[in-house]
mmCIF file with all atom_site columns, C-alpha atoms in Angstrom:
data_model
loop_
_atom_site.group_PDB
_atom_site.id
_atom_site.type_symbol
_atom_site.label_atom_id
_atom_site.label_alt_id
_atom_site.label_comp_id
_atom_site.label_asym_id
_atom_site.label_entity_id
_atom_site.label_seq_id
_atom_site.pdbx_PDB_ins_code
_atom_site.Cartn_x
_atom_site.Cartn_y
_atom_site.Cartn_z
_atom_site.occupancy
_atom_site.B_iso_or_equiv
_atom_site.pdbx_formal_charge
_atom_site.auth_seq_id
_atom_site.auth_comp_id
_atom_site.auth_asym_id
_atom_site.auth_atom_id
_atom_site.pdbx_PDB_model_num
ATOM 1   C CA . MET A 1 1   ? -8.541  -4.130  38.752 1.00 83.00 ? 1   MET A CA 1
ATOM 2   C CA . PRO A 1 2   ? -7.069  -1.420  40.977 1.00 87.00 ? 2   PRO A CA 1
ATOM 3   C CA . PHE A 1 3   ? -3.825  -0.004  39.626 1.00 89.00 ? 3   PHE A CA 1
ATOM 4   C CA . GLU A 1 4   ? -1.673  -0.921  42.643 1.00 90.00 ? 4   GLU A CA 1
ATOM 5   C CA . VAL A 1 5   ? -2.744  -4.582  42.493 1.00 93.00 ? 5   VAL A CA 1
ATOM 6   C CA . PHE A 1 6   ? -2.135  -4.677  38.742 1.00 95.00 ? 6   PHE A CA 1
ATOM 7   C CA . ILE A 1 7   ? 1.378   -3.184  39.006 1.00 95.00 ? 7   ILE A CA 1
ATOM 8   C CA . THR A 1 8   ? 2.421   -5.658  41.702 1.00 95.00 ? 8   THR A CA 1
ATOM 9   C CA . LYS A 1 9   ? 1.227   -8.613  39.629 1.00 96.00 ? 9   LYS A CA 1
ATOM 10  C CA . PHE A 1 10  ? 2.696   -7.227  36.371 1.00 96.00 ? 10  PHE A CA 1
ATOM 11  C CA . CYS A 1 11  ? 6.143   -6.742  37.910 1.00 95.00 ? 11  CYS A CA 1
ATOM 12  C CA . GLU A 1 12  ? 6.159   -10.341 39.196 1.00 94.00 ? 12  GLU A CA 1
ATOM 13  C CA . ILE A 1 13  ? 4.986   -11.824 35.898 1.00 94.00 ? 13  ILE A CA 1
ATOM 14  C CA . TYR A 1 14  ? 7.272   -9.639  33.777 1.00 96.00 ? 14  TYR A CA 1
ATOM 15  C CA . LYS A 1 15  ? 10.332  -11.091 35.529 1.00 94.00 ? 15  LYS A CA 1
ATOM 16  C CA . SER A 1 16  ? 9.381   -14.715 34.924 1.00 93.00 ? 16  SER A CA 1
ATOM 17  C CA . TYR A 1 17  ? 7.373   -14.881 31.660 1.00 92.00 ? 17  TYR A CA 1
ATOM 18  C CA . PRO A 1 18  ? 8.981   -15.092 28.220 1.00 94.00 ? 18  PRO A CA 1
ATOM 19  C CA . LYS A 1 19  ? 8.584   -11.842 26.315 1.00 96.00 ? 19  LYS A CA 1
ATOM 20  C CA . ILE A 1 20  ? 7.613   -11.170 22.725 1.00 95.00 ? 20  ILE A CA 1
ATOM 21  C CA . LYS A 1 21  ? 10.050  -8.888  20.899 1.00 96.00 ? 21  LYS A CA 1
ATOM 22  C CA . GLY A 1 22  ? 8.861   -5.337  20.305 1.00 95.00 ? 22  GLY A CA 1
ATOM 23  C CA . THR A 1 23  ? 6.371   -2.945  21.818 1.00 96.00 ? 23  THR A CA 1
ATOM 24  C CA . ALA A 1 24  ? 2.678   -3.434  22.514 1.00 96.00 ? 24  ALA A CA 1
ATOM 25  C CA . ILE A 1 25  ? 0.283   -0.523  22.980 1.00 95.00 ? 25  ILE A CA 1
ATOM 26  C CA . PHE A 1 26  ? -2.744  -0.933  25.254 1.00 95.00 ? 26  PHE A CA 1
ATOM 27  C CA . LEU A 1 27  ? -5.409  1.741   24.945 1.00 92.00 ? 27  LEU A CA 1
ATOM 28  C CA . ILE A 1 28  ? -6.589  2.844   28.387 1.00 92.00 ? 28  ILE A CA 1
ATOM 29  C CA . ARG A 1 29  ? -8.911  5.624   29.506 1.00 87.00 ? 29  ARG A CA 1
ATOM 30  C CA . ASP A 1 30  ? -7.957  5.975   33.142 1.00 85.00 ? 30  ASP A CA 1
ATOM 31  C CA . ILE A 1 31  ? -4.577  4.822   34.416 1.00 86.00 ? 31  ILE A CA 1
ATOM 32  C CA . SER A 1 32  ? -5.972  4.330   37.946 1.00 86.00 ? 32  SER A CA 1
ATOM 33  C CA . LYS A 1 33  ? -8.266  1.448   36.831 1.00 86.00 ? 33  LYS A CA 1
ATOM 34  C CA . VAL A 1 34  ? -6.882  -1.279  34.614 1.00 91.00 ? 34  VAL A CA 1
ATOM 35  C CA . THR A 1 35  ? -9.632  -2.631  32.376 1.00 87.00 ? 35  THR A CA 1
ATOM 36  C CA . PRO A 1 36  ? -10.482 -6.351  32.125 1.00 87.00 ? 36  PRO A CA 1
ATOM 37  C CA . TYR A 1 37  ? -9.182  -6.718  28.558 1.00 89.00 ? 37  TYR A CA 1
ATOM 38  C CA . ILE A 1 38  ? -5.669  -5.727  29.668 1.00 93.00 ? 38  ILE A CA 1
ATOM 39  C CA . VAL A 1 39  ? -5.727  -8.126  32.613 1.00 92.00 ? 39  VAL A CA 1
ATOM 40  C CA . LYS A 1 40  ? -6.943  -10.970 30.344 1.00 90.00 ? 40  LYS A CA 1
ATOM 41  C CA . THR A 1 41  ? -4.372  -10.247 27.635 1.00 92.00 ? 41  THR A CA 1
ATOM 42  C CA . LEU A 1 42  ? -1.376  -9.968  29.936 1.00 94.00 ? 42  LEU A CA 1
ATOM 43  C CA . PHE A 1 43  ? -2.154  -12.307 32.809 1.00 94.00 ? 43  PHE A CA 1
ATOM 44  C CA . ASP A 1 44  ? -4.639  -14.890 31.528 1.00 91.00 ? 44  ASP A CA 1
ATOM 45  C CA . HIS A 1 45  ? -3.180  -15.262 28.024 1.00 91.00 ? 45  HIS A CA 1
ATOM 46  C CA . GLY A 1 46  ? 0.439   -14.459 28.923 1.00 92.00 ? 46  GLY A CA 1
ATOM 47  C CA . ILE A 1 47  ? 0.899   -12.019 26.039 1.00 93.00 ? 47  ILE A CA 1
ATOM 48  C CA . ILE A 1 48  ? 3.743   -9.885  27.349 1.00 95.00 ? 48  ILE A CA 1
ATOM 49  C CA . TYR A 1 49  ? 5.996   -7.836  25.104 1.00 97.00 ? 49  TYR A CA 1
ATOM 50  C CA . GLU A 1 50  ? 9.473   -6.524  25.882 1.00 96.00 ? 50  GLU A CA 1
ATOM 51  C CA . THR A 1 51  ? 7.911   -3.079  26.209 1.00 96.00 ? 51  THR A CA 1
ATOM 52  C CA . ASN A 1 52  ? 4.245   -2.563  27.092 1.00 97.00 ? 52  ASN A CA 1
ATOM 53  C CA . VAL A 1 53  ? 2.762   0.928   26.853 1.00 96.00 ? 53  VAL A CA 1
ATOM 54  C CA . PHE A 1 54  ? -0.545  2.154   28.259 1.00 96.00 ? 54  PHE A CA 1
ATOM 55  C CA . LEU A 1 55  ? -1.749  4.861   25.861 1.00 95.00 ? 55  LEU A CA 1
ATOM 56  C CA . SER A 1 56  ? -4.328  7.416   26.977 1.00 93.00 ? 56  SER A CA 1
ATOM 57  C CA . LEU A 1 57  ? -6.059  9.521   24.320 1.00 92.00 ? 57  LEU A CA 1
ATOM 58  C CA . VAL A 1 58  ? -7.425  12.709  25.892 1.00 94.00 ? 58  VAL A CA 1
ATOM 59  C CA . GLN A 1 59  ? -9.594  15.142  23.960 1.00 93.00 ? 59  GLN A CA 1
ATOM 60  C CA . LYS A 1 60  ? -9.011  18.770  24.958 1.00 94.00 ? 60  LYS A CA 1
ATOM 61  C CA . GLU A 1 61  ? -11.625 21.525  24.992 1.00 95.00 ? 61  GLU A CA 1
ATOM 62  C CA . GLU A 1 62  ? -9.673  23.567  22.441 1.00 95.00 ? 62  GLU A CA 1
ATOM 63  C CA . PRO A 1 63  ? -10.201 22.831  18.729 1.00 96.00 ? 63  PRO A CA 1
ATOM 64  C CA . PHE A 1 64  ? -6.543  22.445  17.779 1.00 95.00 ? 64  PHE A CA 1
ATOM 65  C CA . GLY A 1 65  ? -3.234  21.331  19.204 1.00 95.00 ? 65  GLY A CA 1
ATOM 66  C CA . ILE A 1 66  ? -1.619  18.003  19.954 1.00 95.00 ? 66  ILE A CA 1
ATOM 67  C CA . GLU A 1 67  ? 0.557   17.283  22.993 1.00 96.00 ? 67  GLU A CA 1
ATOM 68  C CA . THR A 1 68  ? 2.220   13.878  23.114 1.00 95.00 ? 68  THR A CA 1
ATOM 69  C CA . SER A 1 69  ? 4.150   12.871  26.194 1.00 95.00 ? 69  SER A CA 1
ATOM 70  C CA . LEU A 1 70  ? 5.769   9.837   27.725 1.00 93.00 ? 70  LEU A CA 1
ATOM 71  C CA . LYS A 1 71  ? 5.045   9.719   31.442 1.00 89.00 ? 71  LYS A CA 1
ATOM 72  C CA . ASP A 1 72  ? 7.235   8.061   34.069 1.00 81.00 ? 72  ASP A CA 1
ATOM 73  C CA . ASP A 1 73  ? 7.849   4.330   33.704 1.00 90.00 ? 73  ASP A CA 1
ATOM 74  C CA . LEU A 1 74  ? 5.250   2.461   35.753 1.00 92.00 ? 74  LEU A CA 1
ATOM 75  C CA . CYS A 1 75  ? 7.675   -0.424  36.342 1.00 94.00 ? 75  CYS A CA 1
ATOM 76  C CA . THR A 1 76  ? 10.201  -2.393  34.304 1.00 95.00 ? 76  THR A CA 1
ATOM 77  C CA . GLY A 1 77  ? 8.605   -3.205  30.958 1.00 96.00 ? 77  GLY A CA 1
ATOM 78  C CA . LEU A 1 78  ? 5.574   -0.924  31.416 1.00 97.00 ? 78  LEU A CA 1
ATOM 79  C CA . LYS A 1 79  ? 5.253   2.720   30.401 1.00 96.00 ? 79  LYS A CA 1
ATOM 80  C CA . HIS A 1 80  ? 2.443   5.268   30.179 1.00 96.00 ? 80  HIS A CA 1
ATOM 81  C CA . ALA A 1 81  ? 2.052   7.610   27.204 1.00 96.00 ? 81  ALA A CA 1
ATOM 82  C CA . GLU A 1 82  ? -0.564  10.290  26.710 1.00 96.00 ? 82  GLU A CA 1
ATOM 83  C CA . ILE A 1 83  ? -1.797  12.110  23.632 1.00 95.00 ? 83  ILE A CA 1
ATOM 84  C CA . LYS A 1 84  ? -3.895  15.215  24.296 1.00 96.00 ? 84  LYS A CA 1
ATOM 85  C CA . TYR A 1 85  ? -5.544  16.590  21.190 1.00 95.00 ? 85  TYR A CA 1
ATOM 86  C CA . GLY A 1 86  ? -7.980  19.301  20.143 1.00 95.00 ? 86  GLY A CA 1
ATOM 87  C CA . TYR A 1 87  ? -11.465 18.193  19.177 1.00 92.00 ? 87  TYR A CA 1
ATOM 88  C CA . MET A 1 88  ? -10.938 19.293  15.539 1.00 92.00 ? 88  MET A CA 1
ATOM 89  C CA . GLU A 1 89  ? -7.634  17.432  15.138 1.00 91.00 ? 89  GLU A CA 1
ATOM 90  C CA . VAL A 1 90  ? -7.231  14.321  13.010 1.00 87.00 ? 90  VAL A CA 1
ATOM 91  C CA . LEU A 1 91  ? -4.746  12.154  14.877 1.00 87.00 ? 91  LEU A CA 1
ATOM 92  C CA . ASP A 1 92  ? -2.032  10.075  13.300 1.00 87.00 ? 92  ASP A CA 1
ATOM 93  C CA . ILE A 1 93  ? -1.313  7.776   16.244 1.00 88.00 ? 93  ILE A CA 1
ATOM 94  C CA . GLU A 1 94  ? 1.764   6.208   14.622 1.00 88.00 ? 94  GLU A CA 1
ATOM 95  C CA . LYS A 1 95  ? 3.314   9.622   13.979 1.00 90.00 ? 95  LYS A CA 1
ATOM 96  C CA . GLU A 1 96  ? 2.595   10.806  17.533 1.00 92.00 ? 96  GLU A CA 1
ATOM 97  C CA . LEU A 1 97  ? 4.133   7.672   19.050 1.00 92.00 ? 97  LEU A CA 1
ATOM 98  C CA . LYS A 1 98  ? 7.261   8.072   16.910 1.00 93.00 ? 98  LYS A CA 1
ATOM 99  C CA . ARG A 1 99  ? 7.650   11.601  18.339 1.00 93.00 ? 99  ARG A CA 1
ATOM 100 C CA . ILE A 1 100 ? 8.265   10.027  21.735 1.00 94.00 ? 100 ILE A CA 1
ATOM 101 C CA . ASN A 1 101 ? 10.400  7.209   20.306 1.00 93.00 ? 101 ASN A CA 1
ATOM 102 C CA . ILE A 1 102 ? 7.818   4.434   20.501 1.00 92.00 ? 102 ILE A CA 1
ATOM 103 C CA . GLU A 1 103 ? 7.872   2.082   17.540 1.00 89.00 ? 103 GLU A CA 1
ATOM 104 C CA . ASN A 1 104 ? 4.925   -0.192  18.186 1.00 87.00 ? 104 ASN A CA 1
ATOM 105 C CA . ARG A 1 105 ? 4.392   -3.670  16.832 1.00 88.00 ? 105 ARG A CA 1
ATOM 106 C CA . ILE A 1 106 ? 0.782   -4.147  17.954 1.00 90.00 ? 106 ILE A CA 1
ATOM 107 C CA . ILE A 1 107 ? -2.092  -2.107  19.392 1.00 89.00 ? 107 ILE A CA 1
ATOM 108 C CA . PHE A 1 108 ? -4.657  -3.738  21.698 1.00 89.00 ? 108 PHE A CA 1
ATOM 109 C CA . TYR A 1 109 ? -8.045  -2.286  22.563 1.00 82.00 ? 109 TYR A CA 1
ATOM 110 C CA . GLY A 1 110 ? -10.996 -3.592  24.538 1.00 77.00 ? 110 GLY A CA 1
ATOM 111 C CA . VAL A 1 111 ? -14.596 -4.053  23.448 1.00 68.00 ? 111 VAL A CA 1
ATOM 112 C CA . GLU A 1 112 ? -17.499 -5.099  25.642 1.00 64.00 ? 112 GLU A CA 1
ATOM 113 C CA . SER A 1 113 ? -20.048 -7.531  24.250 1.00 61.00 ? 113 SER A CA 1
ATOM 114 C CA . ILE A 1 114 ? -23.292 -6.989  26.166 1.00 64.00 ? 114 ILE A CA 1
ATOM 115 C CA . LYS A 1 115 ? -25.712 -9.852  26.794 1.00 70.00 ? 115 LYS A CA 1
ATOM 116 C CA . SER A 1 116 ? -28.941 -9.270  28.694 1.00 73.00 ? 116 SER A CA 1
ATOM 117 C CA . LYS A 1 117 ? -32.487 -10.520 29.094 1.00 76.00 ? 117 LYS A CA 1
ATOM 118 C CA . LYS A 1 118 ? -33.673 -6.917  29.350 1.00 77.00 ? 118 LYS A CA 1
ATOM 119 C CA . THR A 1 119 ? -34.879 -5.256  26.155 1.00 76.00 ? 119 THR A CA 1
ATOM 120 C CA . LEU A 1 120 ? -33.356 -1.853  26.890 1.00 73.00 ? 120 LEU A CA 1
ATOM 121 C CA . TRP A 1 121 ? -29.867 -3.318  27.315 1.00 67.00 ? 121 TRP A CA 1
ATOM 122 C CA . ASN A 1 122 ? -30.262 -5.326  24.096 1.00 66.00 ? 122 ASN A CA 1
ATOM 123 C CA . ILE A 1 123 ? -31.194 -2.138  22.221 1.00 71.00 ? 123 ILE A CA 1
ATOM 124 C CA . PHE A 1 124 ? -28.082 -0.477  23.655 1.00 60.00 ? 124 PHE A CA 1
ATOM 125 C CA . ALA A 1 125 ? -25.952 -3.495  22.646 1.00 61.00 ? 125 ALA A CA 1
ATOM 126 C CA . PHE A 1 126 ? -27.352 -3.337  19.094 1.00 63.00 ? 126 PHE A CA 1
ATOM 127 C CA . MET A 1 127 ? -26.620 0.399   18.806 1.00 62.00 ? 127 MET A CA 1
ATOM 128 C CA . LYS A 1 128 ? -23.099 -0.168  20.096 1.00 59.00 ? 128 LYS A CA 1
ATOM 129 C CA . LYS A 1 129 ? -22.483 -2.736  17.333 1.00 61.00 ? 129 LYS A CA 1
ATOM 130 C CA . ALA A 1 130 ? -24.210 -0.687  14.611 1.00 59.00 ? 130 ALA A CA 1
ATOM 131 C CA . PHE A 1 131 ? -22.171 2.509   14.956 1.00 59.00 ? 131 PHE A CA 1
ATOM 132 C CA . PRO A 1 132 ? -18.509 2.881   14.005 1.00 54.00 ? 132 PRO A CA 1
ATOM 133 C CA . SER A 1 133 ? -16.088 2.311   16.847 1.00 60.00 ? 133 SER A CA 1
ATOM 134 C CA . PHE A 1 134 ? -13.414 4.710   18.019 1.00 61.00 ? 134 PHE A CA 1
ATOM 135 C CA . VAL A 1 135 ? -10.891 2.463   16.252 1.00 63.00 ? 135 VAL A CA 1
ATOM 136 C CA . GLU A 1 136 ? -12.301 3.524   12.902 1.00 63.00 ? 136 GLU A CA 1
ATOM 137 C CA . PHE A 1 137 ? -12.413 7.150   14.024 1.00 61.00 ? 137 PHE A CA 1
ATOM 138 C CA . TYR A 1 138 ? -8.715  7.226   14.948 1.00 70.00 ? 138 TYR A CA 1
ATOM 139 C CA . ASN A 1 139 ? -7.715  5.386   11.775 1.00 69.00 ? 139 ASN A CA 1
ATOM 140 C CA . PHE A 1 140 ? -5.372  2.942   13.470 1.00 76.00 ? 140 PHE A CA 1
ATOM 141 C CA . PRO A 1 141 ? -3.216  0.864   11.115 1.00 77.00 ? 141 PRO A CA 1
ATOM 142 C CA . PRO A 1 142 ? -5.342  -2.253  10.441 1.00 78.00 ? 142 PRO A CA 1
ATOM 143 C CA . GLU A 1 143 ? -2.354  -4.606  10.384 1.00 81.00 ? 143 GLU A CA 1
ATOM 144 C CA . LYS A 1 144 ? -1.448  -3.667  13.971 1.00 83.00 ? 144 LYS A CA 1
ATOM 145 C CA . ILE A 1 145 ? -4.802  -3.343  15.726 1.00 77.00 ? 145 ILE A CA 1
ATOM 146 C CA . HIS A 1 146 ? -6.273  -6.208  17.758 1.00 73.00 ? 146 HIS A CA 1
ATOM 147 C CA . GLY A 1 147 ? -9.552  -6.058  19.643 1.00 72.00 ? 147 GLY A CA 1
ATOM 148 C CA . VAL A 1 148 ? -10.055 -8.087  22.799 1.00 69.00 ? 148 VAL A CA 1
ATOM 149 C CA . ILE A 1 149 ? -13.728 -8.791  23.533 1.00 64.00 ? 149 ILE A CA 1
ATOM 150 C CA . THR A 1 150 ? -14.961 -9.034  27.100 1.00 64.00 ? 150 THR A CA 1
ATOM 151 C CA . ARG A 1 151 ? -18.485 -10.388 27.519 1.00 61.00 ? 151 ARG A CA 1
ATOM 152 C CA . VAL A 1 152 ? -20.641 -8.478  30.000 1.00 60.00 ? 152 VAL A CA 1
ATOM 153 C CA . GLU A 1 153 ? -23.859 -10.076 31.198 1.00 65.00 ? 153 GLU A CA 1
ATOM 154 C CA . ILE A 1 154 ? -26.401 -7.692  32.680 1.00 70.00 ? 154 ILE A CA 1
#
């Protein structure tokens, strides 16, 4: 969903929906395109927290260094945070979020489940399931992480 359309809809829904206490983190690659799992979680399922944060994890070309920043508020109830890190760094997401005064209650991430009649896509889907996900790599706290599966038929 294009960002402008998402923001308009989020602002409308945020005003009228009941909110869950605390802060929810939504992992997002590119702030300009809101992924289907976020749209489903917020709009279709009505899971809206008092504070919702889009978190971008950006790997830098340098081996070391971590820069954590809170960007401008996107609208009431929605913020954007970014963690840039060197490719040799081991991130502690909780610690980095606390640096910018974000005490999260839950972390959402999206996973695509691929279904296809084509052999090549099925091999790709199998490999995707067989290898560890980025969630394991970043060592997110298991009690806070929730995956939202979006089925993709090719």
